Coordinates of N, CA and C in Angstrom, one line a residue:
M263 N 114.4 118.6 130.2 CA 115.2 119.2 129.8 C 115.5 118.2 128.9
G264 N 115.3 116.6 129.6 CA 115.3 115.6 129.0 C 114.9 115.5 127.5
N265 N 113.6 115.6 127.3 CA 112.3 116.1 125.9 C 113.2 116.4 124.7
E266 N 114.0 117.7 125.3 CA 114.6 118.7 125.1 C 115.8 118.2 123.9
R267 N 116.7 117.4 124.7 CA 117.6 116.3 124.3 C 117.4 115.6 123.7
Q268 N 116.6 115.0 123.5 CA 115.4 114.3 121.9 C 115.6 114.9 121.3
A269 N 114.7 115.3 120.8 CA 114.8 116.6 120.4 C 115.8 117.0 119.6
R270 N 116.6 117.6 120.1 CA 117.8 118.1 119.3 C 118.6 116.7 118.5
L271 N 118.9 115.7 119.2 CA 119.6 114.7 119.2 C 118.9 114.1 117.0
A272 N 117.1 113.7 118.1 CA 116.7 113.4 117.1 C 116.8 114.3 115.3
D273 N 116.3 115.6 115.6 CA 116.8 116.5 115.0 C 118.0 116.7 113.9
R274 N 119.1 116.2 114.4 CA 120.1 116.0 114.6 C 120.9 114.6 113.5
I275 N 119.6 113.6 113.5 CA 119.6 112.0 113.4 C 119.3 112.6 111.7
R276 N 118.2 113.3 111.7 CA 117.5 113.4 110.3 C 118.3 114.5 109.2
V277 N 118.7 114.6 109.3 CA 119.6 116.2 109.3 C 120.6 115.3 108.4
L278 N 121.7 114.6 109.4 CA 122.7 113.8 109.2 C 122.6 112.5 108.2
I279 N 121.5 111.6 108.5 CA 120.5 111.1 107.7 C 120.4 110.9 106.0
A280 N 119.8 112.2 106.1 CA 119.0 112.7 104.4 C 120.6 113.5 104.0
E281 N 121.1 114.4 104.8 CA 122.3 114.5 103.8 C 123.3 113.6 103.5
R282 N 123.1 111.9 103.5 CA 124.2 111.4 103.4 C 123.1 110.3 102.2
L283 N 121.9 110.5 102.2 CA 121.8 109.9 101.3 C 121.6 110.7 99.9
E284 N 121.2 111.8 100.4 CA 121.0 112.9 99.2 C 123.0 112.6 98.5
K285 N 123.7 112.6 99.2 CA 125.5 112.0 99.1 C 124.7 111.1 98.1
G286 N 124.0 110.0 97.9 CA 124.6 108.0 97.7 C 124.8 107.2 98.3
L287 N 124.3 106.5 98.6 CA 124.9 105.3 98.4 C 125.6 103.9 98.3
R288 N 125.9 104.4 96.7 CA 126.2 103.3 96.0 C 125.6 102.2 96.2
D289 N 124.1 102.1 96.1 CA 123.2 101.5 96.5 C 122.2 101.3 95.4
P290 N 122.2 100.8 94.4 CA 121.2 100.7 92.7 C 119.7 100.3 93.0
R291 N 119.3 100.1 94.4 CA 117.9 99.5 94.4 C 117.3 100.9 95.2
L292 N 118.4 101.7 95.9 CA 118.0 103.2 96.5 C 117.2 104.2 96.1
G293 N 116.1 104.1 96.0 CA 115.0 104.8 95.1 C 115.5 106.9 95.4
F294 N 113.7 107.1 95.7 CA 114.1 108.9 95.8 C 113.4 108.5 97.2
V295 N 113.8 108.5 98.5 CA 113.9 108.6 99.3 C 113.5 109.9 100.3
T296 N 112.9 109.9 101.3 CA 112.7 111.1 102.0 C 112.5 111.1 103.5
I297 N 113.2 111.7 104.1 CA 113.3 111.0 105.5 C 112.4 112.3 106.6
T298 N 111.3 111.4 106.8 CA 110.3 112.8 106.8 C 110.3 112.4 108.6
D299 N 110.6 111.8 109.5 CA 110.9 112.2 111.0 C 111.7 111.5 111.9
V300 N 112.3 111.7 112.8 CA 113.2 111.1 113.4 C 112.8 110.9 115.0
R301 N 112.5 109.8 115.9 CA 112.6 109.6 117.1 C 113.0 108.8 117.8
V302 N 113.8 109.6 118.4 CA 114.8 108.8 120.0 C 114.3 108.1 121.0
T303 N 114.5 106.9 121.9 CA 114.5 107.2 123.4 C 114.5 107.6 123.8
G304 N 114.0 107.6 125.6 CA 114.3 108.2 126.4 C 115.6 108.0 126.6
D305 N 116.2 107.1 126.7 CA 117.8 107.0 127.3 C 118.6 107.0 125.6
L306 N 118.4 108.0 124.9 CA 118.7 107.9 123.9 C 119.9 106.6 122.9
Q307 N 119.5 105.1 123.3 CA 119.2 104.4 122.6 C 119.1 104.1 121.4
H308 N 118.2 104.1 121.0 CA 117.8 103.5 119.8 C 116.7 105.0 118.8
A309 N 117.0 105.3 117.4 CA 116.0 106.4 117.0 C 115.5 105.3 115.3
S310 N 114.2 105.5 116.3 CA 113.4 104.9 114.6 C 113.5 106.2 113.9
V311 N 113.7 105.6 112.8 CA 113.8 106.9 111.3 C 113.1 106.4 110.2
F312 N 111.7 107.7 109.9 CA 110.9 107.7 109.8 C 111.2 107.6 108.4
Y313 N 110.8 107.1 106.9 CA 111.3 107.6 105.7 C 110.1 106.9 104.8
T314 N 109.6 108.0 103.9 CA 109.0 107.7 102.5 C 109.6 107.0 101.3
V315 N 108.8 106.6 100.6 CA 110.1 106.3 99.3 C 108.6 107.1 97.7
Y316 N 109.5 107.7 97.4 CA 108.5 108.2 95.4 C 108.7 106.9 94.6
G317 N 107.8 106.3 94.4 CA 107.6 105.3 93.5 C 106.7 104.6 93.7
S318 N 106.9 103.5 93.1 CA 106.1 102.0 93.0 C 106.6 101.1 94.5
D319 N 105.6 100.6 94.4 CA 105.5 99.7 95.6 C 106.7 98.4 95.5
Q320 N 107.4 98.7 94.1 CA 109.2 97.5 93.8 C 109.7 98.6 94.6
E321 N 109.6 99.9 94.3 CA 110.5 101.2 94.5 C 110.8 101.2 96.0
R322 N 109.8 100.9 96.5 CA 109.8 101.1 98.2 C 110.3 99.5 99.0
A323 N 110.1 98.2 98.5 CA 110.6 97.2 98.8 C 112.2 97.2 98.6
D324 N 112.3 97.9 97.6 CA 114.0 97.5 97.3 C 114.9 98.7 97.8
S325 N 113.7 100.3 98.6 CA 114.5 101.2 99.3 C 114.3 100.9 100.8
A326 N 113.8 99.9 100.8 CA 113.5 99.4 102.2 C 114.9 98.1 102.5
E327 N 115.1 97.2 101.7 CA 116.4 96.6 101.8 C 117.5 97.4 101.3
A328 N 117.6 98.5 100.9 CA 118.8 99.1 100.4 C 119.0 99.5 102.1
L329 N 118.1 100.0 102.8 CA 118.6 101.0 103.8 C 118.5 99.5 104.9
K330 N 117.9 98.7 104.8 CA 118.3 97.9 105.7 C 120.0 97.1 105.9
A331 N 120.4 97.2 104.6 CA 122.1 96.8 104.2 C 122.6 98.0 104.8
A332 N 122.7 99.3 104.8 CA 122.8 100.4 105.0 C 123.4 100.8 106.6
T333 N 122.3 100.1 107.7 CA 121.8 100.7 108.9 C 122.9 100.7 109.1
G334 N 124.2 99.6 109.1 CA 125.9 99.7 109.8 C 126.5 101.2 109.4
L335 N 126.8 101.2 108.5 CA 127.0 102.3 107.8 C 126.7 104.1 107.7
L336 N 125.3 103.7 108.0 CA 124.7 105.5 108.7 C 124.8 105.5 109.8
R337 N 124.7 103.9 110.4 CA 125.4 104.3 112.5 C 126.3 105.1 112.5
S338 N 127.5 104.0 111.4 CA 128.4 104.7 112.2 C 128.9 106.2 112.2
D339 N 128.1 106.3 110.9 CA 128.4 108.0 109.9 C 127.8 109.3 110.9
V340 N 126.3 109.0 111.5 CA 125.9 109.3 112.3 C 126.9 109.6 114.0
G341 N 127.2 108.4 114.0 CA 128.3 108.7 115.4 C 128.9 109.4 115.5
R342 N 130.1 109.7 114.2 CA 131.2 110.0 113.5 C 130.8 111.7 114.4
Q343 N 129.5 112.3 113.7 CA 129.7 113.5 113.6 C 128.6 113.7 114.9
L344 N 127.4 112.9 115.4 CA 127.3 113.7 116.7 C 127.9 113.5 117.5
G345 N 129.4 112.9 118.0 CA 130.0 113.9 119.3 C 129.5 113.2 120.1
V346 N 128.4 112.1 120.4 CA 128.2 111.4 121.7 C 128.9 110.4 121.8
R347 N 128.5 110.0 123.7 CA 129.2 108.5 124.0 C 128.8 107.3 122.9
L348 N 127.5 107.3 123.0 CA 127.0 106.1 122.8 C 125.9 106.6 121.5
T349 N 126.3 105.8 120.7 CA 125.1 105.9 118.8 C 124.0 105.3 119.4
P350 N 122.8 105.5 118.7 CA 121.7 105.2 119.1 C 121.5 104.2 117.8
T351 N 121.0 103.2 118.4 CA 120.8 102.2 117.3 C 119.9 102.4 116.1
L352 N 119.4 102.0 114.9 CA 119.1 103.1 114.1 C 118.0 102.0 113.5
E353 N 116.7 101.9 113.5 CA 115.8 101.3 113.0 C 114.8 102.4 111.7
F354 N 114.8 101.6 110.3 CA 114.4 102.6 109.3 C 113.2 101.7 109.4
I355 N 111.8 102.9 109.2 CA 110.5 102.5 109.2 C 109.3 103.3 108.3
L356 N 108.9 102.5 107.1 CA 108.5 103.3 106.0 C 107.4 103.8 107.1
D357 N 107.3 104.9 106.7 CA 106.2 106.1 107.1 C 104.8 105.7 106.1
A358 N 104.1 106.0 106.7 CA 102.1 105.7 106.3 C 101.8 106.7 105.8
L359 N 102.1 107.5 106.4 CA 101.4 109.2 106.6 C 101.1 109.6 104.9
P360 N 101.8 109.9 103.6 CA 101.3 109.6 102.4 C 99.8 109.1 102.5
E361 N 100.4 107.6 102.9 CA 99.3 106.6 102.0 C 98.2 106.9 102.8
G362 N 98.3 106.9 104.0 CA 96.7 107.8 104.9 C 95.9 109.3 104.5
A363 N 97.1 109.5 104.0 CA 96.7 110.9 103.6 C 96.1 111.0 102.4
A364 N 96.1 110.1 100.8 CA 96.1 110.4 100.3 C 94.6 109.5 100.4
H365 N 93.8 108.2 101.4 CA 92.9 107.5 101.9 C 91.8 108.8 102.3
I366 N 92.4 108.9 103.5 CA 91.6 110.4 103.7 C 90.7 111.6 102.5
E367 N 92.1 111.7 101.6 CA 91.2 112.8 100.6 C 90.3 112.0 100.0
D368 N 91.2 110.8 99.5 CA 89.6 109.8 99.1 C 88.0 110.2 99.9
L369 N 88.3 109.9 100.8 CA 87.1 109.6 102.0 C 85.9 111.3 101.7
L370 N 87.1 112.1 102.1 CA 86.2 113.5 102.1 C 85.8 113.5 100.2
R371 N 86.7 113.3 99.0 CA 86.2 113.4 97.8 C 84.6 112.5 98.2
E372 N 85.3 111.7 98.3 CA 83.8 111.1 98.3 C 82.4 111.3 99.2
A373 N 82.6 111.6 100.6 CA 81.5 112.5 100.9 C 81.4 113.8 100.5
R374 N 82.1 114.7 99.7 CA 81.3 116.3 98.8 C 81.1 115.3 97.8
E375 N 80.6 114.1 97.0 CA 79.8 113.6 96.0 C 78.2 113.1 96.7
R376 N 78.5 113.0 97.6 CA 77.0 111.7 98.0 C 76.4 113.6 99.1
D377 N 77.4 114.5 99.4 CA 76.2 116.1 99.9 C 75.6 116.3 98.7
A378 N 76.9 116.1 97.7 CA 75.9 117.0 96.4 C 74.8 116.7 95.9
A379 N 74.6 115.0 95.7 CA 73.3 114.1 95.4 C 72.2 114.7 96.2
V380 N 72.4 114.4 98.0 CA 71.1 114.6 98.5 C 71.1 116.4 98.4
A381 N 72.2 116.7 98.0 CA 72.1 118.6 97.7 C 70.8 118.5 96.6
G382 N 70.6 118.1 95.4 CA 69.9 117.9 94.5 C 69.2 116.8 94.4
L383 N 68.5 115.7 95.0 CA 67.7 115.8 95.2 C 66.8 116.4 96.6
A384 N 67.4 117.2 97.5 CA 66.6 118.2 97.9 C 66.3 119.6 97.5
T385 N 66.6 119.5 96.0 CA 65.9 120.7 95.6 C 64.5 120.5 95.1
G386 N 64.4 119.4 94.8 CA 62.4 119.7 94.0 C 62.1 118.6 95.5
A387 N 62.3 118.9 97.0 CA 61.2 117.9 97.7 C 60.2 119.3 98.1
V388 N 59.5 118.2 98.8 CA 58.5 118.9 99.4 C 58.7 118.4 100.7
F389 N 57.9 119.0 102.2 CA 57.8 118.6 103.1 C 57.0 117.4 103.1
A390 N 57.0 116.9 104.2 CA 56.3 115.8 103.8 C 54.6 115.6 104.9
G391 N 54.6 116.9 106.0 CA 53.5 117.2 106.2 C 53.0 118.7 105.6
D392 N 53.0 119.5 107.2 CA 52.7 120.7 106.9 C 54.3 121.6 106.8
A393 N 54.2 122.9 106.0 CA 55.4 123.1 106.1 C 56.3 123.4 107.7
D394 N 55.0 124.1 108.3 CA 55.7 124.7 110.2 C 55.2 123.5 111.1
P395 N 55.6 121.7 111.6 CA 55.0 121.4 112.0 C 55.0 121.3 113.5
Y396 N 55.1 122.9 114.2 CA 54.3 122.9 115.5 C 53.9 123.7 116.0
L397 N 53.2 123.2 116.7 CA 51.8 123.8 117.5 C 51.9 124.9 117.7
K398 N 50.3 125.4 117.4 CA 50.3 126.6 117.5 C 49.0 126.7 117.9
P399 N 48.9 127.4 119.3 CA 47.6 127.8 119.6 C 46.4 128.3 118.4
R400 N 45.4 127.3 118.6 CA 44.4 128.0 117.8 C 44.2 129.4 117.5
E401 N 43.0 129.8 117.2 CA 42.3 130.8 117.0 C 41.2 130.3 117.9
D402 N 40.2 129.3 118.0 CA 39.5 129.7 118.8 C 39.9 129.9 120.8
D403 N 40.8 128.9 120.8 CA 41.4 128.9 122.2 C 41.7 130.8 122.8
E404 N 42.2 131.0 121.3 CA 42.8 132.7 122.0 C 41.0 133.1 122.2
D405 N 40.4 132.9 121.3 CA 39.0 134.1 121.9 C 38.6 133.7 123.5
D406 N 38.4 131.9 123.6 CA 38.4 131.5 125.0 C 38.8 132.0 126.3
E407 N 40.0 132.4 125.9 CA 40.9 133.4 127.0 C 40.6 134.6 127.7
A408 N 39.8 135.2 126.6 CA 39.7 136.2 126.5 C 38.6 137.2 127.5

């Protein structure tokens, strides 16, 4: 029951903050910000808001400063529209998911290239020993048994 309430509250906070950012904050430092996730603590007192910023490292830093400066305004907007007794505090955290996904994509691409190189080397390869390395009974042994 409590987890459902947490999830509903987190989803509602995500929507409210995203809508408010879409309308604009009148802060020129704020870049193209996307709210990716919100997690609310079990006591509903604190909300961690995860976001991504499209752009350079400088734009990410500027957007982080703009969100930090606007935290009070965003919290009051959220509190006014949520209708709960206590409005959770907001903490904005840069979501590293896109960078992590890009890193994983690079690793997968590198693995595919190495696999292709190994496959290329294996095309002309010959066995170091016999083609079939398993022991088989000799024909002499079969005659002895009969």
